[in-house]
Amino acid sequence: MESVTNKVIRRECGAVTTFIGTVREFTKGRRTLYLEYVAYKTMAEKQLEKIGTEVGEKWPGTYVAITHRIGTLQISDLAVVVAVSTPHRKAAYEANEYIMERIKQIVPIWKKEFWEDGESWIGDQLEKIAYVNGEPGKEMRI
């Protein structure tokens, strides 16, 4: 987390915001055992760069660093870290929130949640796509 935040600290910026997404134990009343993230890595990297470009256009003078883990994560593990620095705090908060929303919208990273009583692929992108054979990457628009 600190290494991500350190990437955006600049002399000309007076505000740094860091968002940390962790694995929570309960989701909608169900106890989570662990999560598994998978990604289309090369496209995910391109989309993260695109988000950085969008932020630079919307909030000039902004510095951004993003990391998102893939693989199996346990309860309380860090899943995503987004750090933003801007000259003033309002833009830092706005840009950080914008980044998280865009990650959920366009970055091909999928999450499978494992509960005590089952498992399921979940997330914003999944509300728009049905997966053939229950796996990301073999999608069919609904």
Coordinates of C-alpha atoms in Angstrom, one line a residue:
M1 CA 0.0 0.0 0.0
E2 CA 2.7 2.5 0.9
S3 CA 4.7 1.7 -2.2
V4 CA 1.6 2.5 -4.3
T5 CA 1.0 5.8 -2.5
N6 CA 4.7 6.8 -2.7
K7 CA 4.4 6.6 -6.5
V8 CA 2.1 9.6 -6.6
I9 CA 3.6 12.0 -4.1
R10 CA 4.7 15.1 -5.8
R11 CA 5.9 18.6 -4.6
E12 CA 3.2 20.4 -6.6
C13 CA 0.4 18.3 -5.1
G14 CA -1.1 19.1 -1.8
A15 CA -3.5 16.2 -1.6
V16 CA -3.1 12.4 -1.7
T17 CA -6.0 10.0 -1.4
T18 CA -5.6 6.3 -1.2
F19 CA -8.4 3.8 -1.6
I20 CA -7.8 0.3 -0.3
G21 CA -10.3 -2.5 -1.2
T22 CA -10.1 -5.5 1.1
V23 CA -11.8 -8.9 1.2
R24 CA -14.7 -8.7 3.6
E25 CA -16.0 -11.6 5.6
F26 CA -19.8 -11.1 4.9
T27 CA -21.5 -10.2 1.7
K28 CA -25.3 -9.8 1.7
G29 CA -25.5 -11.9 4.9
R30 CA -23.4 -14.8 3.5
R31 CA -20.1 -15.7 5.1
T32 CA -17.2 -15.4 2.6
L33 CA -14.4 -18.0 2.9
Y34 CA -12.1 -16.5 0.3
L35 CA -12.1 -14.8 -3.1
E36 CA -10.5 -15.7 -6.4
Y37 CA -9.7 -13.0 -8.9
V38 CA -8.9 -13.8 -12.6
A39 CA -8.0 -11.3 -15.3
Y40 CA -7.3 -10.9 -18.9
K41 CA -4.0 -9.4 -18.0
T42 CA -2.9 -7.6 -21.1
M43 CA -6.3 -6.0 -21.7
A44 CA -6.6 -5.1 -18.0
E45 CA -3.3 -3.3 -18.1
K46 CA -4.5 -1.4 -21.2
Q47 CA -7.8 -0.4 -19.6
L48 CA -6.0 0.7 -16.4
E49 CA -3.8 3.0 -18.6
K50 CA -6.9 4.3 -20.3
I51 CA -8.4 5.1 -16.9
G52 CA -5.2 7.0 -16.0
T53 CA -5.5 9.0 -19.3
E54 CA -9.1 9.8 -18.6
V55 CA -8.3 11.1 -15.1
G56 CA -5.5 13.2 -16.5
E57 CA -7.9 14.8 -18.9
K58 CA -10.6 15.4 -16.3
W59 CA -8.3 16.5 -13.6
P60 CA -5.1 18.0 -15.1
G61 CA -2.0 17.8 -12.9
T62 CA -3.2 14.5 -11.3
Y63 CA -0.9 11.5 -10.6
V64 CA -2.4 8.0 -10.4
A65 CA -1.1 4.6 -9.3
I66 CA -3.3 1.5 -9.3
T67 CA -2.7 -2.1 -8.3
H68 CA -5.2 -4.9 -8.3
R69 CA -4.3 -8.4 -7.1
I70 CA -5.3 -11.6 -8.9
G71 CA -5.4 -15.1 -7.6
T72 CA -6.8 -16.4 -4.3
L73 CA -7.3 -13.8 -1.5
Q74 CA -8.2 -14.5 2.1
I75 CA -10.4 -12.4 4.4
S76 CA -8.9 -8.9 5.1
D77 CA -6.3 -9.3 2.2
L78 CA -5.8 -6.2 0.1
A79 CA -7.4 -6.6 -3.3
V80 CA -7.0 -3.2 -4.9
V81 CA -5.1 0.0 -4.0
V82 CA -5.7 3.3 -5.8
A83 CA -3.6 6.3 -5.0
V84 CA -4.2 9.8 -6.4
S85 CA -2.4 13.1 -5.9
T86 CA -3.7 16.4 -7.0
P87 CA -3.0 20.1 -6.1
H88 CA -6.2 20.2 -4.0
R89 CA -8.2 17.7 -2.0
K90 CA -11.6 17.8 -3.8
A91 CA -10.1 16.7 -7.1
A92 CA -8.2 13.9 -5.3
Y93 CA -11.4 12.5 -3.8
E94 CA -13.3 12.8 -7.0
A95 CA -10.6 11.2 -9.1
N96 CA -10.2 8.3 -6.7
E97 CA -13.9 7.6 -6.8
Y98 CA -14.0 7.9 -10.6
I99 CA -11.1 5.4 -10.9
M100 CA -12.8 2.8 -8.8
E101 CA -16.1 3.1 -10.7
R102 CA -14.2 2.8 -14.1
I103 CA -12.3 -0.2 -12.9
K104 CA -15.6 -2.0 -12.2
Q105 CA -17.0 -0.9 -15.6
I106 CA -14.2 -1.6 -18.0
V107 CA -11.3 -3.6 -16.6
P108 CA -11.5 -7.3 -17.3
I109 CA -10.9 -8.6 -13.8
W110 CA -13.5 -11.0 -12.4
K111 CA -14.2 -12.1 -8.9
K112 CA -15.4 -15.5 -7.8
E113 CA -16.7 -15.6 -4.2
F114 CA -16.5 -18.8 -2.2
W115 CA -19.1 -19.0 0.6
E116 CA -19.7 -21.7 3.2
D117 CA -22.7 -22.8 1.2
G118 CA -21.5 -22.3 -2.4
E119 CA -19.7 -20.2 -4.9
S120 CA -20.5 -17.6 -7.6
W121 CA -18.9 -15.2 -10.0
I122 CA -20.0 -11.7 -8.9
G123 CA -19.5 -8.1 -9.8
D124 CA -20.7 -5.1 -11.8
Q125 CA -19.7 -6.5 -15.1
L126 CA -21.5 -9.8 -14.4
E127 CA -24.8 -8.0 -14.1
K128 CA -24.6 -7.2 -17.8
I129 CA -23.1 -10.5 -19.1
A130 CA -24.1 -14.2 -18.7
Y131 CA -21.1 -16.6 -18.7
V132 CA -21.3 -19.8 -20.8
N133 CA -20.2 -22.7 -18.6
G134 CA -20.0 -20.3 -15.6
E135 CA -16.6 -18.9 -16.6
P136 CA -15.4 -15.5 -17.6
G137 CA -13.9 -15.2 -21.0
K138 CA -16.7 -17.2 -22.7
E139 CA -19.3 -14.5 -22.5
M140 CA -22.6 -14.1 -24.2
R141 CA -24.6 -10.8 -24.1
I142 CA -28.0 -11.0 -22.5

